């Protein structure tokens, strides 16, 4: 039985300074077990957790202990992954703008694969590897020109997006890769976007990968392993109905639609679906204010701890976890204290009447919450606590 946030004894929080992140470790463990069970069904499937989603040390340790690899997008993330138990060979590193020092860090660490996003980057990696007398393992990140049905800011696989090598250039960049002495070709990498809940988007990706593999083989070029990226979405509206993302449906699409050859590995880079459900941002009500036409619940958490509502109009279900069932329901705009009109968590939301000091939890905040926190307005970075801290 998954313990849901509203059942959690809030008296444990009384002495803690808000805002903070609360992570349900049992739920994270359950999620990791569900992913592992899926991977166990297919010998060639490999998971590289996208650590940009949440790089909290406790969470990284739990995930690396499961034997997953890491998907990184900066030299800092490569270092973080390795410092928290991810095997260097299981680290993959993507990003359109890798600096020389970041490439050198990854070369020194001996990571498993650079996901290369342009011919120019390929040549720099080749040179830096030759200088060190090593061969850099590389996959080519392809821009598959597939639109995912998600927020425009988080699609990545369209021709208009900056990511990857476009389909027309792929053949020639692959030729170059094979000719350069400082790199070793490993395969192809794709990522179409994030918070994708329509499995047909992943099916379209499989079809694109299949036709591309077929075309490369026809030209006598190697395909290598396939990395399909991440992107599986979660249910932000109903966090307690579906605490786990739909891993069954997700892996089923790849099992059914991605053509693989014997010995070919399929890499996955899930981030959000692994960590979003287990995290909540816990805030306290500071003031309730009557506006001209609405009522504001002003909490002590803000866009500096959780920027997703301000940046993507994302919804994180607010729950008054201090109220008992007897309180009347009232409609609020739930806002933070930062000096920006966009520092709003939710508009016109019904909550049990809010009083100063009540805890308001913003649910499903385990992904792209703590990692995107900032110090704007000289606010301190949020602390984090784990369900196991309160046993
Ligand atoms: N692989 C690559 C190459 C990526 O760019 C990403 C995410 C992932 C994997 C992991 O995707 P996921 O499984 O988490 O969807 N800050 C935004 C999300 C940005 C995602 C960037 N790339 C948000 O808060 O919604």
PDB file of N, CA, C and O in Angstrom, residues 59-86:
ATOM      1  N   UNK A  59      18.606  10.583  -3.123  1.00  0.00           N
ATOM      2  CA  UNK A  59      17.879   9.990  -4.250  1.00  0.00           C
ATOM      3  C   UNK A  59      18.856   9.357  -5.244  1.00  0.00           C
ATOM      4  O   UNK A  59      18.647   8.241  -5.718  1.00  0.00           O
ATOM      5  N   UNK A  60      19.950  10.062  -5.515  1.00  0.00           N
ATOM      6  CA  UNK A  60      20.948   9.489  -6.434  1.00  0.00           C
ATOM      7  C   UNK A  60      21.480   8.164  -5.893  1.00  0.00           C
ATOM      8  O   UNK A  60      21.634   7.198  -6.643  1.00  0.00           O
ATOM      9  N   UNK A  61      21.727   8.117  -4.584  1.00  0.00           N
ATOM     10  CA  UNK A  61      22.243   6.873  -3.987  1.00  0.00           C
ATOM     11  C   UNK A  61      21.243   5.735  -4.129  1.00  0.00           C
ATOM     12  O   UNK A  61      21.615   4.600  -4.425  1.00  0.00           O
ATOM     13  N   UNK A  62      19.958   6.042  -3.893  1.00  0.00           N
ATOM     14  CA  UNK A  62      18.940   4.984  -3.998  1.00  0.00           C
ATOM     15  C   UNK A  62      18.872   4.452  -5.419  1.00  0.00           C
ATOM     16  O   UNK A  62      18.711   3.259  -5.645  1.00  0.00           O
ATOM     17  N   UNK A  63      19.014   5.360  -6.389  1.00  0.00           N
ATOM     18  CA  UNK A  63      18.871   4.940  -7.785  1.00  0.00           C
ATOM     19  C   UNK A  63      20.118   4.191  -8.260  1.00  0.00           C
ATOM     20  O   UNK A  63      20.022   3.159  -8.928  1.00  0.00           O
ATOM     21  N   UNK A  64      21.290   4.707  -7.870  1.00  0.00           N
ATOM     22  CA  UNK A  64      22.509   4.002  -8.308  1.00  0.00           C
ATOM     23  C   UNK A  64      22.598   2.627  -7.653  1.00  0.00           C
ATOM     24  O   UNK A  64      23.086   1.674  -8.254  1.00  0.00           O
ATOM     25  N   UNK A  65      22.060   2.506  -6.424  1.00  0.00           N
ATOM     26  CA  UNK A  65      22.091   1.206  -5.733  1.00  0.00           C
ATOM     27  C   UNK A  65      21.261   0.173  -6.493  1.00  0.00           C
ATOM     28  O   UNK A  65      21.452  -1.032  -6.331  1.00  0.00           O
ATOM     29  N   UNK A  66      20.347   0.647  -7.295  1.00  0.00           N
ATOM     30  CA  UNK A  66      19.491  -0.250  -8.072  1.00  0.00           C
ATOM     31  C   UNK A  66      20.217  -0.766  -9.318  1.00  0.00           C
ATOM     32  O   UNK A  66      19.695  -1.578 -10.073  1.00  0.00           O
ATOM     33  N   UNK A  67      21.405  -0.208  -9.567  1.00  0.00           N
ATOM     34  CA  UNK A  67      22.182  -0.659 -10.722  1.00  0.00           C
ATOM     35  C   UNK A  67      21.878   0.114 -11.995  1.00  0.00           C
ATOM     36  O   UNK A  67      22.347  -0.252 -13.077  1.00  0.00           O
ATOM     37  N   UNK A  68      21.075   1.181 -11.894  1.00  0.00           N
ATOM     38  CA  UNK A  68      20.795   1.982 -13.084  1.00  0.00           C
ATOM     39  C   UNK A  68      22.024   2.818 -13.442  1.00  0.00           C
ATOM     40  O   UNK A  68      22.844   3.137 -12.589  1.00  0.00           O
ATOM     41  N   UNK A  69      22.104   3.200 -14.701  1.00  0.00           N
ATOM     42  CA  UNK A  69      23.118   4.148 -15.125  1.00  0.00           C
ATOM     43  C   UNK A  69      22.582   5.565 -14.970  1.00  0.00           C
ATOM     44  O   UNK A  69      21.475   5.768 -14.452  1.00  0.00           O
ATOM     45  N   UNK A  70      23.387   6.548 -15.432  1.00  0.00           N
ATOM     46  CA  UNK A  70      22.964   7.946 -15.315  1.00  0.00           C
ATOM     47  C   UNK A  70      23.010   8.619 -16.682  1.00  0.00           C
ATOM     48  O   UNK A  70      23.908   8.362 -17.484  1.00  0.00           O
ATOM     49  N   UNK A  71      22.025   9.482 -16.903  1.00  0.00           N
ATOM     50  CA  UNK A  71      22.023  10.339 -18.093  1.00  0.00           C
ATOM     51  C   UNK A  71      22.354  11.746 -17.608  1.00  0.00           C
ATOM     52  O   UNK A  71      21.662  12.290 -16.741  1.00  0.00           O
ATOM     53  N   UNK A  72      23.427  12.316 -18.137  1.00  0.00           N
ATOM     54  CA  UNK A  72      23.908  13.622 -17.665  1.00  0.00           C
ATOM     55  C   UNK A  72      23.884  14.634 -18.798  1.00  0.00           C
ATOM     56  O   UNK A  72      23.963  14.265 -19.972  1.00  0.00           O
ATOM     57  N   UNK A  73      23.819  15.910 -18.422  1.00  0.00           N
ATOM     58  CA  UNK A  73      23.828  16.968 -19.433  1.00  0.00           C
ATOM     59  C   UNK A  73      24.868  18.046 -19.145  1.00  0.00           C
ATOM     60  O   UNK A  73      24.824  19.128 -19.736  1.00  0.00           O
ATOM     61  N   UNK A  74      25.785  17.755 -18.235  1.00  0.00           N
ATOM     62  CA  UNK A  74      26.859  18.723 -17.979  1.00  0.00           C
ATOM     63  C   UNK A  74      28.009  17.981 -17.303  1.00  0.00           C
ATOM     64  O   UNK A  74      27.814  16.869 -16.773  1.00  0.00           O
ATOM     65  N   UNK A  75      29.178  18.622 -17.291  1.00  0.00           N
ATOM     66  CA  UNK A  75      30.325  18.031 -16.600  1.00  0.00           C
ATOM     67  C   UNK A  75      30.019  17.885 -15.116  1.00  0.00           C
ATOM     68  O   UNK A  75      30.409  16.899 -14.476  1.00  0.00           O
ATOM     69  N   UNK A  76      29.324  18.868 -14.571  1.00  0.00           N
ATOM     70  CA  UNK A  76      28.946  18.816 -13.156  1.00  0.00           C
ATOM     71  C   UNK A  76      28.084  17.598 -12.856  1.00  0.00           C
ATOM     72  O   UNK A  76      28.271  16.929 -11.835  1.00  0.00           O
ATOM     73  N   UNK A  77      27.148  17.319 -13.744  1.00  0.00           N
ATOM     74  CA  UNK A  77      26.294  16.140 -13.523  1.00  0.00           C
ATOM     75  C   UNK A  77      27.091  14.844 -13.648  1.00  0.00           C
ATOM     76  O   UNK A  77      26.837  13.891 -12.916  1.00  0.00           O
ATOM     77  N   UNK A  78      28.058  14.826 -14.571  1.00  0.00           N
ATOM     78  CA  UNK A  78      28.886  13.618 -14.700  1.00  0.00           C
ATOM     79  C   UNK A  78      29.611  13.367 -13.379  1.00  0.00           C
ATOM     80  O   UNK A  78      29.624  12.245 -12.852  1.00  0.00           O
ATOM     81  N   UNK A  79      30.189  14.438 -12.808  1.00  0.00           N
ATOM     82  CA  UNK A  79      30.903  14.289 -11.532  1.00  0.00           C
ATOM     83  C   UNK A  79      29.963  13.858 -10.417  1.00  0.00           C
ATOM     84  O   UNK A  79      30.290  12.996  -9.601  1.00  0.00           O
ATOM     85  N   UNK A  80      28.790  14.473 -10.394  1.00  0.00           N
ATOM     86  CA  UNK A  80      27.795  14.165  -9.362  1.00  0.00           C
ATOM     87  C   UNK A  80      27.371  12.701  -9.447  1.00  0.00           C
ATOM     88  O   UNK A  80      27.262  12.006  -8.436  1.00  0.00           O
ATOM     89  N   UNK A  81      27.125  12.248 -10.659  1.00  0.00           N
ATOM     90  CA  UNK A  81      26.677  10.864 -10.850  1.00  0.00           C
ATOM     91  C   UNK A  81      27.734   9.897 -10.314  1.00  0.00           C
ATOM     92  O   UNK A  81      27.423   8.985  -9.540  1.00  0.00           O
ATOM     93  N   UNK A  82      28.977  10.143 -10.703  1.00  0.00           N
ATOM     94  CA  UNK A  82      30.031   9.204 -10.310  1.00  0.00           C
ATOM     95  C   UNK A  82      30.262   9.261  -8.795  1.00  0.00           C
ATOM     96  O   UNK A  82      30.435   8.237  -8.138  1.00  0.00           O
ATOM     97  N   UNK A  83      30.173  10.486  -8.226  1.00  0.00           N
ATOM     98  CA  UNK A  83      30.359  10.627  -6.772  1.00  0.00           C
ATOM     99  C   UNK A  83      29.245   9.927  -5.992  1.00  0.00           C
ATOM    100  O   UNK A  83      29.407   9.643  -4.807  1.00  0.00           O
ATOM    101  N   UNK A  84      28.118   9.668  -6.644  1.00  0.00           N
ATOM    102  CA  UNK A  84      27.010   9.039  -5.920  1.00  0.00           C
ATOM    103  C   UNK A  84      26.734   7.628  -6.396  1.00  0.00           C
ATOM    104  O   UNK A  84      25.601   7.144  -6.329  1.00  0.00           O
ATOM    105  N   UNK A  85      27.772   6.973  -6.836  1.00  0.00           N
ATOM    106  CA  UNK A  85      27.690   5.531  -7.011  1.00  0.00           C
ATOM    107  C   UNK A  85      27.335   5.018  -8.383  1.00  0.00           C
ATOM    108  O   UNK A  85      27.220   3.810  -8.577  1.00  0.00           O
ATOM    109  N   UNK A  86      27.141   5.904  -9.370  1.00  0.00           N
ATOM    110  CA  UNK A  86      26.861   5.404 -10.721  1.00  0.00           C
ATOM    111  C   UNK A  86      28.186   4.967 -11.354  1.00  0.00           C
ATOM    112  O   UNK A  86      29.177   5.707 -11.281  1.00  0.00           O
TER     113      UNK A  86
END
